[in-house]
PDB file of C-alpha atoms in Angstrom:
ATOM      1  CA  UNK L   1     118.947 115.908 102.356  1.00 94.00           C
ATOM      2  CA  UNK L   2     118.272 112.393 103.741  1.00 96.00           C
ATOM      3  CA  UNK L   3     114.424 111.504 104.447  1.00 97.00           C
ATOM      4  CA  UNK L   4     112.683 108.805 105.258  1.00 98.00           C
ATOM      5  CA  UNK L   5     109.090 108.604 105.140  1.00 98.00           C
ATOM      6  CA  UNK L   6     106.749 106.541 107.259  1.00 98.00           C
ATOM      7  CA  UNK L   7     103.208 105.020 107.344  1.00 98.00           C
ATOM      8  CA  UNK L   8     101.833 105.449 110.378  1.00 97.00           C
ATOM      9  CA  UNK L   9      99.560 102.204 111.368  1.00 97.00           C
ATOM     10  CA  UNK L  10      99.117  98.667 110.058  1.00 96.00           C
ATOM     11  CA  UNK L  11      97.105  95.711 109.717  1.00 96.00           C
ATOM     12  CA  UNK L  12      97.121  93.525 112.697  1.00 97.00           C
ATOM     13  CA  UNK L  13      97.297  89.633 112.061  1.00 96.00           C
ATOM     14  CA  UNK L  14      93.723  89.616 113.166  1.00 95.00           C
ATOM     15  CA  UNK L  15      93.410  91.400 110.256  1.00 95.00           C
ATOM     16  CA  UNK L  16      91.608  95.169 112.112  1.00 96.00           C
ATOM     17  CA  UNK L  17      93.468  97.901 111.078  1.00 97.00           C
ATOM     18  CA  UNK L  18      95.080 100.414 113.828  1.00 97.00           C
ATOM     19  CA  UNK L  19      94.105 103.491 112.724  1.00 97.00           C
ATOM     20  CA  UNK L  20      91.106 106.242 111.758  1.00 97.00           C
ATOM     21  CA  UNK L  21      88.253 104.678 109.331  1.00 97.00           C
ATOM     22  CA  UNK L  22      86.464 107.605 107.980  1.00 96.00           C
ATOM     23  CA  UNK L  23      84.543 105.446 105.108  1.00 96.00           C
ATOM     24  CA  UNK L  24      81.536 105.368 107.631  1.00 96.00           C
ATOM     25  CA  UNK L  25      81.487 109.013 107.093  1.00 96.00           C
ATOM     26  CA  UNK L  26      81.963 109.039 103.851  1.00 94.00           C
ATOM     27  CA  UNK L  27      85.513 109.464 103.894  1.00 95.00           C
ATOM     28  CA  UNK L  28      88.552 107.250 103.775  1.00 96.00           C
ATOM     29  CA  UNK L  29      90.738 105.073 105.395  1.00 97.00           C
ATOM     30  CA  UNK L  30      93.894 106.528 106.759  1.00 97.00           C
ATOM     31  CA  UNK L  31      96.110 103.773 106.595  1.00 97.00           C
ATOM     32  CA  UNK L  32      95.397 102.696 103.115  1.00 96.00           C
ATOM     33  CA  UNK L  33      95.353 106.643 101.954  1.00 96.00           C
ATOM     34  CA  UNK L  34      98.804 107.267 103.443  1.00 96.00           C
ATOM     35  CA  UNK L  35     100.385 103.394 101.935  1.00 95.00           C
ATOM     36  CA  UNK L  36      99.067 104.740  98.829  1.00 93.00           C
ATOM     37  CA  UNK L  37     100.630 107.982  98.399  1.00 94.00           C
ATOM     38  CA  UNK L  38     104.016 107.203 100.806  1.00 94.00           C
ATOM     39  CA  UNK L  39     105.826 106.179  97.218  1.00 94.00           C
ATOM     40  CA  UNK L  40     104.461 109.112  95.265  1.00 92.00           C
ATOM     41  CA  UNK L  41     106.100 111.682  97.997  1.00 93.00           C
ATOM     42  CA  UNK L  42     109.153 110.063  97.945  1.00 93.00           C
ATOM     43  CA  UNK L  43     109.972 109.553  94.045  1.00 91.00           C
ATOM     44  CA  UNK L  44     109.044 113.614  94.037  1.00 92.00           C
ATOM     45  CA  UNK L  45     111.607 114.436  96.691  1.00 92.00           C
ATOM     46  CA  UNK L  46     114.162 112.220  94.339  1.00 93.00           C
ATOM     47  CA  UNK L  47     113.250 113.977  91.341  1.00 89.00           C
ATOM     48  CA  UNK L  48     114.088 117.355  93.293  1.00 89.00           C
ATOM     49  CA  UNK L  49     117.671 116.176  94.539  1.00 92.00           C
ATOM     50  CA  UNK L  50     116.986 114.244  97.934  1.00 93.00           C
ATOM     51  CA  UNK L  51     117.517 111.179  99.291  1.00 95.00           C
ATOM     52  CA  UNK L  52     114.467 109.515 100.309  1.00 95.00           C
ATOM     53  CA  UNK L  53     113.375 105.755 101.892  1.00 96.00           C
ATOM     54  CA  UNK L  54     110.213 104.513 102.693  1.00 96.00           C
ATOM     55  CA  UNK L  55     108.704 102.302 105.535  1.00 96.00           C
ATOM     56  CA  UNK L  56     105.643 100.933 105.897  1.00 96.00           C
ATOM     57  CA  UNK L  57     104.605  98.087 108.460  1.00 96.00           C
ATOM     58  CA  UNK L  58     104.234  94.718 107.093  1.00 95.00           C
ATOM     59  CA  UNK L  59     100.643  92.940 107.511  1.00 94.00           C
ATOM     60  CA  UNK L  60      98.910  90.538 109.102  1.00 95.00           C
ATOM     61  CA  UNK L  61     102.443  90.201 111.336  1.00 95.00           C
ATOM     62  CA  UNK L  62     102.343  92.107 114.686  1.00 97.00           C
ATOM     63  CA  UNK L  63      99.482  91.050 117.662  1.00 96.00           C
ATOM     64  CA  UNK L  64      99.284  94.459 118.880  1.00 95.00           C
ATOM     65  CA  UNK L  65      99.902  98.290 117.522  1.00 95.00           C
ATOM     66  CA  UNK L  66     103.103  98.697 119.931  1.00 95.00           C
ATOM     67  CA  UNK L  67     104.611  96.716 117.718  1.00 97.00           C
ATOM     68  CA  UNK L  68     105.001  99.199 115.231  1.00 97.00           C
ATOM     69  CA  UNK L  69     107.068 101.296 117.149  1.00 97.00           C
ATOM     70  CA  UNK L  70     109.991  98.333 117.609  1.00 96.00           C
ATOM     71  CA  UNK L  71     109.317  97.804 113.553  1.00 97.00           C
ATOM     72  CA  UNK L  72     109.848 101.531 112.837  1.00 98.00           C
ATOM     73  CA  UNK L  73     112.213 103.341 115.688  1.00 98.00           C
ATOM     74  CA  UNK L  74     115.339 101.036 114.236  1.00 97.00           C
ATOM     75  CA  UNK L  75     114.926 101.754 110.921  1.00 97.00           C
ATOM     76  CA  UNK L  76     114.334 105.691 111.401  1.00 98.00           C
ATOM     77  CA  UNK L  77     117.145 105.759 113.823  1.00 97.00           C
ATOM     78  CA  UNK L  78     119.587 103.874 112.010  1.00 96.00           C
ATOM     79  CA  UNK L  79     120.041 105.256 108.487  1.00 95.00           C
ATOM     80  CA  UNK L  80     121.787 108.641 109.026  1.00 97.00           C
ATOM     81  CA  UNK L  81     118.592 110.210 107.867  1.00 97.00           C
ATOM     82  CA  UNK L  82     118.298 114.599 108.281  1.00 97.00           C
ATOM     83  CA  UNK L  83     114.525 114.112 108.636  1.00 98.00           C
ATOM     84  CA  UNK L  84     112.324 111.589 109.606  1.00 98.00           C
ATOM     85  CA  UNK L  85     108.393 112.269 108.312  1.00 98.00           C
ATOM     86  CA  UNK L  86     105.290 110.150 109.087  1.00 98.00           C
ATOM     87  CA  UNK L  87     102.249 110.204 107.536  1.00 98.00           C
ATOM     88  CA  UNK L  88      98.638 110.070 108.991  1.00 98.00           C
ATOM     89  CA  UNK L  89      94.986 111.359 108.587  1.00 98.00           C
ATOM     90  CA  UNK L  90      93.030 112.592 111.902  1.00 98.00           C
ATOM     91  CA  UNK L  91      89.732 112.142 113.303  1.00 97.00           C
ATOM     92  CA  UNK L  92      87.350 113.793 115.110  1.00 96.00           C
ATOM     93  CA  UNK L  93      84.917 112.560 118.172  1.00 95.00           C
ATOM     94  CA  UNK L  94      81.544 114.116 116.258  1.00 95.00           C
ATOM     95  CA  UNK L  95      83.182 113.270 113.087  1.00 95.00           C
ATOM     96  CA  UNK L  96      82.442 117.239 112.265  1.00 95.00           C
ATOM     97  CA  UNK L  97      86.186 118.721 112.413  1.00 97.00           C
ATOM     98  CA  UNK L  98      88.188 119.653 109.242  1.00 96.00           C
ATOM     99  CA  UNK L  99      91.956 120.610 108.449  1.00 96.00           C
ATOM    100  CA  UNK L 100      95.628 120.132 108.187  1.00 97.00           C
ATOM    101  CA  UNK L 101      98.247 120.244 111.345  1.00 98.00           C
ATOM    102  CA  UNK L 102     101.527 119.154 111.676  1.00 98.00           C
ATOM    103  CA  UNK L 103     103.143 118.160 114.737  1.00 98.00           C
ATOM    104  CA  UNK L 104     106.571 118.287 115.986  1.00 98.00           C
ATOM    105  CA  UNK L 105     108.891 118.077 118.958  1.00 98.00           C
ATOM    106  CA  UNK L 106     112.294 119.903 118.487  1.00 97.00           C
ATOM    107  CA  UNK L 107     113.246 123.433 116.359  1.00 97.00           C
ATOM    108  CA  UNK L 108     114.441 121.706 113.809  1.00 97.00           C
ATOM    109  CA  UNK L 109     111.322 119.722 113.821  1.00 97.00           C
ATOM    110  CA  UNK L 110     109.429 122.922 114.155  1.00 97.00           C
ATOM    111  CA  UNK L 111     110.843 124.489 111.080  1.00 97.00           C
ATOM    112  CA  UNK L 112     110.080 121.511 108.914  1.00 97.00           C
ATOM    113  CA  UNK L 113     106.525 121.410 110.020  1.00 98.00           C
ATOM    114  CA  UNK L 114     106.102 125.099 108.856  1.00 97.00           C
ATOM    115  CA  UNK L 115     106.920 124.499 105.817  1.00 97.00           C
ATOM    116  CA  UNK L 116     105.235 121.480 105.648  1.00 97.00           C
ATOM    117  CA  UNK L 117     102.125 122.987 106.858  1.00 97.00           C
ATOM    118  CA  UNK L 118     102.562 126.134 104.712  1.00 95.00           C
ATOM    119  CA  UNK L 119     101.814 123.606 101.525  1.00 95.00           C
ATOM    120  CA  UNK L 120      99.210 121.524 102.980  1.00 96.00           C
ATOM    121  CA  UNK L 121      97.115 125.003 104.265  1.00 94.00           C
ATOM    122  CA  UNK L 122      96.879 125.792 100.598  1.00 92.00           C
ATOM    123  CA  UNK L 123      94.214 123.505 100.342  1.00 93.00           C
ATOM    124  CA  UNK L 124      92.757 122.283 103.720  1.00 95.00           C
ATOM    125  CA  UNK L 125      91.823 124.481 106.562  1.00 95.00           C
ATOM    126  CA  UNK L 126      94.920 125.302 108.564  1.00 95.00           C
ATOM    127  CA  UNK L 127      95.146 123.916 112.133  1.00 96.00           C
ATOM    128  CA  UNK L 128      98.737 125.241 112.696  1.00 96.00           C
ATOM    129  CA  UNK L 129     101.666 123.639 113.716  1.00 97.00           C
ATOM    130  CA  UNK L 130     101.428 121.524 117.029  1.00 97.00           C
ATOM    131  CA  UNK L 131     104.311 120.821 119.778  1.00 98.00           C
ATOM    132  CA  UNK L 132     103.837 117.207 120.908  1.00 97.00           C
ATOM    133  CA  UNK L 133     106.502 115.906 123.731  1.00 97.00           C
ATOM    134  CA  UNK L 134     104.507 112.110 124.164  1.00 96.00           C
ATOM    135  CA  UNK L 135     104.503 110.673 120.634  1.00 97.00           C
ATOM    136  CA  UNK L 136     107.160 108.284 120.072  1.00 97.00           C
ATOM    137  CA  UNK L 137     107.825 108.924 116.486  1.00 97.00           C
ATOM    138  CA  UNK L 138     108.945 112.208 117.936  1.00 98.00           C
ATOM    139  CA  UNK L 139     110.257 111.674 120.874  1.00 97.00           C
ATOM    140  CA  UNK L 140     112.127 108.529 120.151  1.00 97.00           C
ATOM    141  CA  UNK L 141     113.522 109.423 117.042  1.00 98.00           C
ATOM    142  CA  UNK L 142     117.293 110.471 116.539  1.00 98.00           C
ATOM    143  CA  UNK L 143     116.638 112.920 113.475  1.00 98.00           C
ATOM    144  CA  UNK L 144     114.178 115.875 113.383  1.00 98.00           C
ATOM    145  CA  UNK L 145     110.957 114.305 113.083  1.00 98.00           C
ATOM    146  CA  UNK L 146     107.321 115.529 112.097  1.00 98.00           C
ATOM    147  CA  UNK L 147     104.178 113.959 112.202  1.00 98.00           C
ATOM    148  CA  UNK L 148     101.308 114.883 109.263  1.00 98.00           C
ATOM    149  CA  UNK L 149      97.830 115.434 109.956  1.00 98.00           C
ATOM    150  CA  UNK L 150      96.709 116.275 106.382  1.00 98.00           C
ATOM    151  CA  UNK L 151      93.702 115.804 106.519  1.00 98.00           C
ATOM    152  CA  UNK L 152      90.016 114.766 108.430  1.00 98.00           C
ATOM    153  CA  UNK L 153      89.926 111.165 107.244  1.00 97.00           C
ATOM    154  CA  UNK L 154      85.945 111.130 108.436  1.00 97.00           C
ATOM    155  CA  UNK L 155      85.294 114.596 106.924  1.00 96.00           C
ATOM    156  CA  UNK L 156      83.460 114.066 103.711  1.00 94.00           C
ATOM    157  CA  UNK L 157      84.452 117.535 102.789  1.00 94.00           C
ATOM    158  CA  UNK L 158      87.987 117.244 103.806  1.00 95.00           C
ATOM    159  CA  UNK L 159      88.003 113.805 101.672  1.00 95.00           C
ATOM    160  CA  UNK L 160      86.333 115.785  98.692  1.00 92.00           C
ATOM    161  CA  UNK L 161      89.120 117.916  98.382  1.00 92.00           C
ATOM    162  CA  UNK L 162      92.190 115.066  98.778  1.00 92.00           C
ATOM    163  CA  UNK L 163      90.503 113.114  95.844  1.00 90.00           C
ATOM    164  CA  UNK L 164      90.786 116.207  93.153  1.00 86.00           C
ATOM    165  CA  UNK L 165      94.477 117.496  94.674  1.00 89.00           C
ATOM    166  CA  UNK L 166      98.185 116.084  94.826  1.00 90.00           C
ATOM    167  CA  UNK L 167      98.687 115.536  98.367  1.00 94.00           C
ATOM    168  CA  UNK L 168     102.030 113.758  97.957  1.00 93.00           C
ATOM    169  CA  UNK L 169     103.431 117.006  95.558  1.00 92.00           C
ATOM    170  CA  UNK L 170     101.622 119.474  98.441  1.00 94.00           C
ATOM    171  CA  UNK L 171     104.116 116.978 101.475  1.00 97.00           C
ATOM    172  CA  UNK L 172     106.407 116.784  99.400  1.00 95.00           C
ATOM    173  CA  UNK L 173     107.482 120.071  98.416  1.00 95.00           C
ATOM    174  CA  UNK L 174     106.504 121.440 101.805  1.00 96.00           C
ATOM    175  CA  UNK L 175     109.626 118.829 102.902  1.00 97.00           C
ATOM    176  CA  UNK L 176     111.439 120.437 100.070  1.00 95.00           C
ATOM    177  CA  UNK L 177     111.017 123.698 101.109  1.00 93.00           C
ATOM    178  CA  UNK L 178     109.564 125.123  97.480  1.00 89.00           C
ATOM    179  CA  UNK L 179     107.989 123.937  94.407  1.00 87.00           C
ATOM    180  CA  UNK L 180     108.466 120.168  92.520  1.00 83.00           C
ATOM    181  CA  UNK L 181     107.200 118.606  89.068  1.00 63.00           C
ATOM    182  CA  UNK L 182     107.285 115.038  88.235  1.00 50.00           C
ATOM    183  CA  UNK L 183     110.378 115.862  86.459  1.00 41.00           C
ATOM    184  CA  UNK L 184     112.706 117.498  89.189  1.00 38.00           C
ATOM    185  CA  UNK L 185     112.336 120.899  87.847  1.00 40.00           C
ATOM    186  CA  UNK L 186     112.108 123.209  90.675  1.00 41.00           C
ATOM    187  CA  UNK L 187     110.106 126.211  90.833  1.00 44.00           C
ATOM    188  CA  UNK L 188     106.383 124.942  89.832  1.00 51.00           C
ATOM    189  CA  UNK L 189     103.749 125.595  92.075  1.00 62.00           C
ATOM    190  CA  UNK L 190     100.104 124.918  92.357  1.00 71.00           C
ATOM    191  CA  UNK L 191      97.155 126.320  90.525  1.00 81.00           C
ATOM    192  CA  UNK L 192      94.378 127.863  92.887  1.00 82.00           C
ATOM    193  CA  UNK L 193      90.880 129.035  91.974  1.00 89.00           C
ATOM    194  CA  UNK L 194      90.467 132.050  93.757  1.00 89.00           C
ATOM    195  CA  UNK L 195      86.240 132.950  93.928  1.00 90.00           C
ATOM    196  CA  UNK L 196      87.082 135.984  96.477  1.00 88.00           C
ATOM    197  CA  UNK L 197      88.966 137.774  98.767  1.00 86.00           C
ATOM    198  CA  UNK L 198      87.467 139.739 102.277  1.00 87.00           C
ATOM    199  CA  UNK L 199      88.904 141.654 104.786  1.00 85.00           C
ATOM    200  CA  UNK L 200      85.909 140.522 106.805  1.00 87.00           C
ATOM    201  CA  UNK L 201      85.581 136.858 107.996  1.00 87.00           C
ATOM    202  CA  UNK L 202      82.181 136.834 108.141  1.00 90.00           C
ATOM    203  CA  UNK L 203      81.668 137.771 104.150  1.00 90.00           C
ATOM    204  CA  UNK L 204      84.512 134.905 103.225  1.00 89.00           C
ATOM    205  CA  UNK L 205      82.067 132.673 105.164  1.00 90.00           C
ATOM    206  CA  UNK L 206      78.592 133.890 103.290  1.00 92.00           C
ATOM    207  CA  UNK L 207      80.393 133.273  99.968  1.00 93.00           C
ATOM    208  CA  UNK L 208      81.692 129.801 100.987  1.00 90.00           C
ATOM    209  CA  UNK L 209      78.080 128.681 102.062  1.00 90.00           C
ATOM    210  CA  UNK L 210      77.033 129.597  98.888  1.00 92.00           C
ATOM    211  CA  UNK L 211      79.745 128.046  96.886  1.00 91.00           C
ATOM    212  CA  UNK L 212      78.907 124.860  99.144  1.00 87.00           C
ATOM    213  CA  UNK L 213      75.750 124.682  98.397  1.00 88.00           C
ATOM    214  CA  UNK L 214      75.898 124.970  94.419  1.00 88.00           C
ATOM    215  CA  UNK L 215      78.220 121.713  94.669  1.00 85.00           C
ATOM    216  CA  UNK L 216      81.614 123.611  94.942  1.00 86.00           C
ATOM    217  CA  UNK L 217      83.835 122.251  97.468  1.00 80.00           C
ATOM    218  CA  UNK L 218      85.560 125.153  98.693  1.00 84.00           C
ATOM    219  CA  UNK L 219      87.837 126.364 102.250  1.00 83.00           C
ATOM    220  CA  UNK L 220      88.231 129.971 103.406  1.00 83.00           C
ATOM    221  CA  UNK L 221      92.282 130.565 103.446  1.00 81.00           C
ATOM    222  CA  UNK L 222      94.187 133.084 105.483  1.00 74.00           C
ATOM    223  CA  UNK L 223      97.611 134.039 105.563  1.00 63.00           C
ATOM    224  CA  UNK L 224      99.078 134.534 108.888  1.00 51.00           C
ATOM    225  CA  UNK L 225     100.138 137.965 109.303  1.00 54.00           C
ATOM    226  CA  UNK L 226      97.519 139.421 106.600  1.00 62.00           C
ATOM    227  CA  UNK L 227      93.885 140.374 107.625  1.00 72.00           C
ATOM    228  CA  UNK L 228      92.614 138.915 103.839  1.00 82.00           C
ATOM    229  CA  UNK L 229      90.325 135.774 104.015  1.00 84.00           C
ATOM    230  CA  UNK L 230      90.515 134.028 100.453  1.00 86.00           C
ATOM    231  CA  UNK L 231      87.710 131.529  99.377  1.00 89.00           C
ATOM    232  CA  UNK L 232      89.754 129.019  97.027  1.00 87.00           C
ATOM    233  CA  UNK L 233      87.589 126.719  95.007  1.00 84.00           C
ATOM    234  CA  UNK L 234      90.310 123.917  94.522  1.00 76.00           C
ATOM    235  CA  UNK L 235      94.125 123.642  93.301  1.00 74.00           C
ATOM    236  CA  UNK L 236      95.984 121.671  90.944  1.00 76.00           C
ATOM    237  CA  UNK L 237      98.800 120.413  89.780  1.00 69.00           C
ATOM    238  CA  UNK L 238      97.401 121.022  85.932  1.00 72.00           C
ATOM    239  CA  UNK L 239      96.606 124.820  84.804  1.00 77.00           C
ATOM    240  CA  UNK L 240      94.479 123.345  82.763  1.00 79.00           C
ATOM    241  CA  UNK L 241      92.243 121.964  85.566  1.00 81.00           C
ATOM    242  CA  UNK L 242      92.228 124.897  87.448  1.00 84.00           C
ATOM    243  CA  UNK L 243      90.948 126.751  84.434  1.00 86.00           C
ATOM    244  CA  UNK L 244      88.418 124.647  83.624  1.00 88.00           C
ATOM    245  CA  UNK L 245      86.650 125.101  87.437  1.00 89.00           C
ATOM    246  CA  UNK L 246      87.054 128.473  86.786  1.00 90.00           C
ATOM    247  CA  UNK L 247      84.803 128.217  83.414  1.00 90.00           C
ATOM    248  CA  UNK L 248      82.758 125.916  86.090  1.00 91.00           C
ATOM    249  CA  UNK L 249      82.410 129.193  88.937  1.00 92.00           C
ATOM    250  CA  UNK L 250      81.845 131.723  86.306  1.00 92.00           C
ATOM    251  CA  UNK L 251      78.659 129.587  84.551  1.00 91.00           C
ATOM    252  CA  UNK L 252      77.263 129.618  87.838  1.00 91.00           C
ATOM    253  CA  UNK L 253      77.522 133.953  88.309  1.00 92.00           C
ATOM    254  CA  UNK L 254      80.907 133.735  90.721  1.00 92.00           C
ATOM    255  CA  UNK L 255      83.684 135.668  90.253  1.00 89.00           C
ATOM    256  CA  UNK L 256      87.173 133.266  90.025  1.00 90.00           C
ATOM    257  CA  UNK L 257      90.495 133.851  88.800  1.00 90.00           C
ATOM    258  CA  UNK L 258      93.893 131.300  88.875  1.00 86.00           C
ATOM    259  CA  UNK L 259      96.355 132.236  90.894  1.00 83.00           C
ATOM    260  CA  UNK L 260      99.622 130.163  91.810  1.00 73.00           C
ATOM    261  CA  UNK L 261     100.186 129.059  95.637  1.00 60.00           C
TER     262      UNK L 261
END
């Protein structure tokens, strides 16, 4: 498959930046997250087979933000790309929200973003999949195209959880529709710390305050389908992290066991 991966937002020749600043809240910048990791995702969808570009908006050039869309559209729409991903953080208006959602516009777009999302949800709260008809990277774009929403940007907790996992492996194999290693080898997946599993919401919530508020960062996941709310403690890339914040739980009297995603 043919992909090309884009940076949503720049740096305007004024030199403000177009998009979410969560470092007030203790959280990050979502342009300079997404520049960062944009080459990561794509040398991991080479290594598993694909064809992937890159674009990111060059600084200090445009006057205004609609002049990323004129920088982008041609590029996107002119390479005989299968999928066209772009790469952003959200925000919230109290700055209190948390989670991963993908957006999309047409069924092919759709399917991507469920797989996409199926990865990211692993880690982050899961927002679901979102149909959006007035966003121009997916309404102007000649190949299925998805917009990523990986994380809160001003969520300190959200942030927290980014900083100790492999966002561009989680995109990227959710794009590749199954598991990637550095080294194209298909097949590996992540390494969750699993403190707990309830068939009653309310119980996967008492156990998360807790973890919370002995330091452990920590999301209540649930499959769709399957009434079983799992409190995961973290995932890795690296067994051997993931087994050393189990040794972490189990000092402090929880319960945890590794499982793969």
């Amino acid at each position: 498959m043919k992909i090309i991966v884009t940076v949503g937002h720049s740096i305007l020749k004024n030199g403000s930046c177009t998009s979410a600043d969560g470092r007030p809240f203790h959280g990050v910048l979502e342009y300079a997250y997404n520049k960062e990791i944009v080459e990561r995702i794509a040398a991991y969808l080479r290594s598993a087979g694909h064809e992937a570009d890159t674009v990111v908006c060059p600084e200090y050039r445009f006057e205004s933000s609609a002049e990323e869309k004129s920088y982008k559209l041609p590029k996107v729409n002119g390479g005989g790309y299968d999928l066209a991903v772009e790469l952003h953080l959200n925000a919230s208006a109290k700055h209190n929200a948390r989670g991963c959602e993908t957006l999309y516009l047409s069924e092919k777009g759709k399917a991507a973003a469920q797989k996409i999302q199926a990865r990211l949800k692993t880690v982050f709260q899961d927002r679901g999949v979102q149909k959006r008809p007035n966003l121009y990277m997916l309404n102007g774009t000649i190949p299925p195209a998805v917009m990523i929403e990986s994380f809160f940007c001003d969520s300190s907790e959200d942030c927290a959880l980014a900083a100790k996992t492999d966002v561009a492996l989680l995109i990227a194999e959710g794009i590749h529709g199954r598991g990637i290693d550095g080294e194209g080898q298909q097949g590996k997946n992540l390494y969750r710390v699993q403190a707990g599993a309830f068939s009653v919401k309310e119980n996967a919530e008492k156990l998360k305050e807790e973890l919370m508020k002995k330091g452990f960062d920590t999301v209540v996941v649930n499959d769709s389908g399957k009434a079983v709310y799992r409190i995961q403690a973290g995932a890795f890339s690296a067994k051997s992290n993931a087994q050393e914040m189990k040794r972490k739980l189990i000092e402090e009297g929880f319960d945890a066991i590794v499982v793969t995603a």
